[in-house]
PDB file of C-alpha atoms in Angstrom:
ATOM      1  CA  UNK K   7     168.390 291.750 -28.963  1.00 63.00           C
ATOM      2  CA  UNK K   8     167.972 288.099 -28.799  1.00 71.00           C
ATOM      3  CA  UNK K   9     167.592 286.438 -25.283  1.00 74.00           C
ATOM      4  CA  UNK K  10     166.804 283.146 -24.440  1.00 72.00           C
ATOM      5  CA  UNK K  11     164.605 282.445 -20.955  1.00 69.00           C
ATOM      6  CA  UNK K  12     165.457 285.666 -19.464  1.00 74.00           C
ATOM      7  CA  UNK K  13     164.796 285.729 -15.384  1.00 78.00           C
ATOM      8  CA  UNK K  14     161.846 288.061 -14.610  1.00 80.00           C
ATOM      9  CA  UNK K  15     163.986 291.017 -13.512  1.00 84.00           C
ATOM     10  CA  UNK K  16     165.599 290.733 -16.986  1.00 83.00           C
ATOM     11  CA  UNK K  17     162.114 290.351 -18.930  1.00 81.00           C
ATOM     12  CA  UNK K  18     160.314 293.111 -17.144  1.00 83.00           C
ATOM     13  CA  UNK K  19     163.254 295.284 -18.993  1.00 86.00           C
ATOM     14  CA  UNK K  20     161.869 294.763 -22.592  1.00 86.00           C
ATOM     15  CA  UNK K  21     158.730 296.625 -23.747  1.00 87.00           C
ATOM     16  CA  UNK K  22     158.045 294.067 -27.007  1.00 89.00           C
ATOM     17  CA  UNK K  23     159.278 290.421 -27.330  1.00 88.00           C
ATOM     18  CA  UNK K  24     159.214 288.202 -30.455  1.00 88.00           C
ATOM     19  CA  UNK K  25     158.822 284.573 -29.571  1.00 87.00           C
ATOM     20  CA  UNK K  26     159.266 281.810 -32.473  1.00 86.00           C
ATOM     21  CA  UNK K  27     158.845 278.314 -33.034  1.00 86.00           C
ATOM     22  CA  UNK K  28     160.601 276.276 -35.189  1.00 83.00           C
ATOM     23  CA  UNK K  29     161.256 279.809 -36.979  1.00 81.00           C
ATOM     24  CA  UNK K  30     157.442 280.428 -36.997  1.00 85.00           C
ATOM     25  CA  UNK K  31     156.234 283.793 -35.359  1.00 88.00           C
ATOM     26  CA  UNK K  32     153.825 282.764 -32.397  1.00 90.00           C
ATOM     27  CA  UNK K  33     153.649 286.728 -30.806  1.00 90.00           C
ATOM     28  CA  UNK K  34     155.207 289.512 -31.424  1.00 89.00           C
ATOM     29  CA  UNK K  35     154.623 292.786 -29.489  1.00 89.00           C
ATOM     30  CA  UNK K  36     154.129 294.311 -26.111  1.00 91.00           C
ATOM     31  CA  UNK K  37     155.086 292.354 -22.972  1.00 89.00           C
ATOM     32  CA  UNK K  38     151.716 293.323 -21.586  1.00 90.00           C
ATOM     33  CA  UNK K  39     149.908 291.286 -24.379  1.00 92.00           C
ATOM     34  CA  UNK K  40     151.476 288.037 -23.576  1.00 91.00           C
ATOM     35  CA  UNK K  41     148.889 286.926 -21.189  1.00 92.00           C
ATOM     36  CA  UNK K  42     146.094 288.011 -22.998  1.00 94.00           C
ATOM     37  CA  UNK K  43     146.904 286.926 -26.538  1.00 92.00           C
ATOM     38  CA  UNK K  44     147.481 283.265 -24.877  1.00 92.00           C
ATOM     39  CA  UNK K  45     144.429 283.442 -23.070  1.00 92.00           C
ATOM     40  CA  UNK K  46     142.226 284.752 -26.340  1.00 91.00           C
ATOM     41  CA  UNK K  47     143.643 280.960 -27.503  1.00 90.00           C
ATOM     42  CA  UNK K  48     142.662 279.298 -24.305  1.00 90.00           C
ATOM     43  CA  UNK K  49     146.036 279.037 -22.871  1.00 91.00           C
ATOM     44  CA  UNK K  50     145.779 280.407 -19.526  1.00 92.00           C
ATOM     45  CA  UNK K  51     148.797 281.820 -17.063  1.00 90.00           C
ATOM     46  CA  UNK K  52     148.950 281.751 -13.528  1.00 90.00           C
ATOM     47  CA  UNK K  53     148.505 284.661 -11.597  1.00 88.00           C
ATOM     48  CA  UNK K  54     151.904 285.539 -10.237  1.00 86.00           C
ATOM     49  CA  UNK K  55     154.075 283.431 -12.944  1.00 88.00           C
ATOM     50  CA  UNK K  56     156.257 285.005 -15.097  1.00 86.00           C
ATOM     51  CA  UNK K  57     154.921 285.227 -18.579  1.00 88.00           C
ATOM     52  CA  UNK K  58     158.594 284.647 -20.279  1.00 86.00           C
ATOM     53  CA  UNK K  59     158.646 281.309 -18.301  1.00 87.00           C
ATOM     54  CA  UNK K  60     154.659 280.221 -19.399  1.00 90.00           C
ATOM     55  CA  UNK K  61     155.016 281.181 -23.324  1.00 89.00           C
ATOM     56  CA  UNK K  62     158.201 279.503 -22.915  1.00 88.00           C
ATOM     57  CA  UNK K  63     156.768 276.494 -21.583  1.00 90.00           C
ATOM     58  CA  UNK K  64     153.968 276.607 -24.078  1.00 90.00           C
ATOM     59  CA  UNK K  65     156.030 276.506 -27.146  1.00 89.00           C
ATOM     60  CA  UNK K  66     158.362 273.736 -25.866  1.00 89.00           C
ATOM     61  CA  UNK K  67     155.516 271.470 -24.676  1.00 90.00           C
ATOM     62  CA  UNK K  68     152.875 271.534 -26.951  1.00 89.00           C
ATOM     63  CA  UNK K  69     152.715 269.649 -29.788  1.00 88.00           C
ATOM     64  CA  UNK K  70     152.792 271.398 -33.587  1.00 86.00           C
ATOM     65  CA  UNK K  71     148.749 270.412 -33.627  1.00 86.00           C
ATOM     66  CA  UNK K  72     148.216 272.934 -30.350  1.00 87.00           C
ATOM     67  CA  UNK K  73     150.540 275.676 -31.641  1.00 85.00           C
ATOM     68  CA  UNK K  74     148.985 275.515 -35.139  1.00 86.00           C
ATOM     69  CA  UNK K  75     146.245 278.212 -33.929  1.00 85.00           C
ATOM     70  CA  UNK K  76     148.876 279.822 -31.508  1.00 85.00           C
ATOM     71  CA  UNK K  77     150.931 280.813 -35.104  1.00 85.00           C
ATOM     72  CA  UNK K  78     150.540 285.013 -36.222  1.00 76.00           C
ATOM     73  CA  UNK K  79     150.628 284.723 -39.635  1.00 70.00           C
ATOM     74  CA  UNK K  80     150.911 289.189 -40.189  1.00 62.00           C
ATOM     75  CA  UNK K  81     152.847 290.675 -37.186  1.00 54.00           C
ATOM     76  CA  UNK K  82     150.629 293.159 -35.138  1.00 54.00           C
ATOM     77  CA  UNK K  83     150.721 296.771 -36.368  1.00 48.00           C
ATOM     78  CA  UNK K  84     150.335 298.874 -33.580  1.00 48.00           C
ATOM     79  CA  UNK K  85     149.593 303.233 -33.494  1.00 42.00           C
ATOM     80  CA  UNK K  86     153.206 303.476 -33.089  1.00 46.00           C
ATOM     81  CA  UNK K  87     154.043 300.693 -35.979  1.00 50.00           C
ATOM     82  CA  UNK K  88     157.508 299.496 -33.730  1.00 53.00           C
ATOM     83  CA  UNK K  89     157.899 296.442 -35.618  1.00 56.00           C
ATOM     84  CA  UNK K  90     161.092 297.774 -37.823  1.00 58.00           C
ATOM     85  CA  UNK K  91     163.015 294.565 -37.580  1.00 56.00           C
ATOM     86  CA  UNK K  92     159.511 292.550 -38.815  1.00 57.00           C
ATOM     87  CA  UNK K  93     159.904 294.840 -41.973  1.00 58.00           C
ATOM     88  CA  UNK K  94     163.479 295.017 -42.399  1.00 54.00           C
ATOM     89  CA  UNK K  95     163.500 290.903 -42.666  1.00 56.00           C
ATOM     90  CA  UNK K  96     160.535 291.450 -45.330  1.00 58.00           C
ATOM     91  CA  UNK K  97     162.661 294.201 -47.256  1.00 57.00           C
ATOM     92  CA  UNK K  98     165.921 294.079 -46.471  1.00 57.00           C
ATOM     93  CA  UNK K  99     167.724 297.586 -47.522  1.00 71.00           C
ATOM     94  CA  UNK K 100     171.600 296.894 -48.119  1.00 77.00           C
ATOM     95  CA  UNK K 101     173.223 295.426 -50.957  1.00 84.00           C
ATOM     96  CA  UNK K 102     174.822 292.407 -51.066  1.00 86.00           C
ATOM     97  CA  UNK K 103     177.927 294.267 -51.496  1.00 89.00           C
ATOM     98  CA  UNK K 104     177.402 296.437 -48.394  1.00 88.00           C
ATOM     99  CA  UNK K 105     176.324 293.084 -46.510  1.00 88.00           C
ATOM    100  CA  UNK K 106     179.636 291.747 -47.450  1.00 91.00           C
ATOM    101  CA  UNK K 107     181.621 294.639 -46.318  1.00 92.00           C
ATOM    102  CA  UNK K 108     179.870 294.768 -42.599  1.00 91.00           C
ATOM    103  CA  UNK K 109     180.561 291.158 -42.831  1.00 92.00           C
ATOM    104  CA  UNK K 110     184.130 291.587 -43.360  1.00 94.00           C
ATOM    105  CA  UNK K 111     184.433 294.340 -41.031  1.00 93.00           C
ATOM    106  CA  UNK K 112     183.282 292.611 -38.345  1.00 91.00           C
ATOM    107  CA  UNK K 113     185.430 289.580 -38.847  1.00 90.00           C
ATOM    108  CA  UNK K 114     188.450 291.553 -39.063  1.00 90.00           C
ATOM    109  CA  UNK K 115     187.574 293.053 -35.831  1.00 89.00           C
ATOM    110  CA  UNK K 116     187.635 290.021 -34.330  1.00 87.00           C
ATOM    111  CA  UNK K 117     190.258 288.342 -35.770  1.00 84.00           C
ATOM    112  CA  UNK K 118     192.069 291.668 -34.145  1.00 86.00           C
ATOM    113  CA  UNK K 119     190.949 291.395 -31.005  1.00 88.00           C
ATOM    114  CA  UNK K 120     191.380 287.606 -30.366  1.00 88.00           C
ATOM    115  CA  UNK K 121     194.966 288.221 -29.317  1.00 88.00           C
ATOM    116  CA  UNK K 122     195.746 284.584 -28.417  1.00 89.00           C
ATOM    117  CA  UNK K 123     194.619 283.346 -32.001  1.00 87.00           C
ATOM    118  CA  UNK K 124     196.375 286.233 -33.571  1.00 86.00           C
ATOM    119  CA  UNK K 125     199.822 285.263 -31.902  1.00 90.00           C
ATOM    120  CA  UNK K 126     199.117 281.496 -33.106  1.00 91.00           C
ATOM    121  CA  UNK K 127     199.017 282.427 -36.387  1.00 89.00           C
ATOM    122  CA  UNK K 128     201.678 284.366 -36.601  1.00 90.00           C
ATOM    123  CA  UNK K 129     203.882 281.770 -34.720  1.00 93.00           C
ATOM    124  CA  UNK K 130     202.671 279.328 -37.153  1.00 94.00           C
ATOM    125  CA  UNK K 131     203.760 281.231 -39.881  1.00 94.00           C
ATOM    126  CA  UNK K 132     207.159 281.894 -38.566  1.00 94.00           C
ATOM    127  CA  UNK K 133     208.027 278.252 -37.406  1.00 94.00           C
ATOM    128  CA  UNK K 134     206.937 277.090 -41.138  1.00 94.00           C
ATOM    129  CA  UNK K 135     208.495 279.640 -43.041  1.00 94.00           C
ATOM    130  CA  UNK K 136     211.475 278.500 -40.811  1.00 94.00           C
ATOM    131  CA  UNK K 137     210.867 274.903 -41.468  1.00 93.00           C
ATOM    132  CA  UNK K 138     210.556 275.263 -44.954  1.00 91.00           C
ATOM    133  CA  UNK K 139     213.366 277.985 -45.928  1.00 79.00           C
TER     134      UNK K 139
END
């Protein structure tokens, strides 16, 4: 799931978070670890302050200098190894043809359910086929 500056009654939902900059991993893993993991890289959080809206902060204010030692380079493994998306981006299991297909799938479904687009089209058609003869 991808959310962007959830409010804290959203964020205290989630149980690990991801947070990137610039498509560079800065954490990933348990919501509890926020605070610490910032602190461990003298970035400190107020007591009481939502830790979505301070790593948030973080990543938007500082400058690429001050994130440099913020940056994971190897996402955490932890005992329960959670991280499946992490490894799926590293080794990506379909085919290109099966990637196509859910690709197509999905557009089709939409292209279905989009009613109002649908009957455009079709008008279109009809009013040009009629046009031209």
């Amino acid at each position: 799931c991808t959310i962007h500056q959830p409010s804290t009654e959203v964020f205290d939902l989630f149980h690990r978070v991801m947070f990137l900059r610039l498509g560079q991993m800065v954490y990933n893993g348990a919501i509890d670890g926020i605070v610490p993991y910032f602190a461990a890289r003298n970035h400190h959080c107020k007591p009481n302050y939502n830790p979505a809206d301070f790593a948030m902060r973080k990543l938007q204010t500082l400058s690429d200098e001050e994130i440099e030692p913020l940056l994971q380079k190897e996402p955490q493994q932890e005992a329960h190894d959670d991280n499946k998306a992490v490894d799926m981006m590293r080794n990506p299991t379909a085919s290109f043809h099966v990637q196509v297909a859910h690709l197509l799938r999905r557009e089709f479904h939409q292209f279905i359910r989009d009613k109002m687009t649908l009957g455009a089209r079709f008008g279109m058609s009809v009013l040009l086929a009629l046009m031209t003869g």
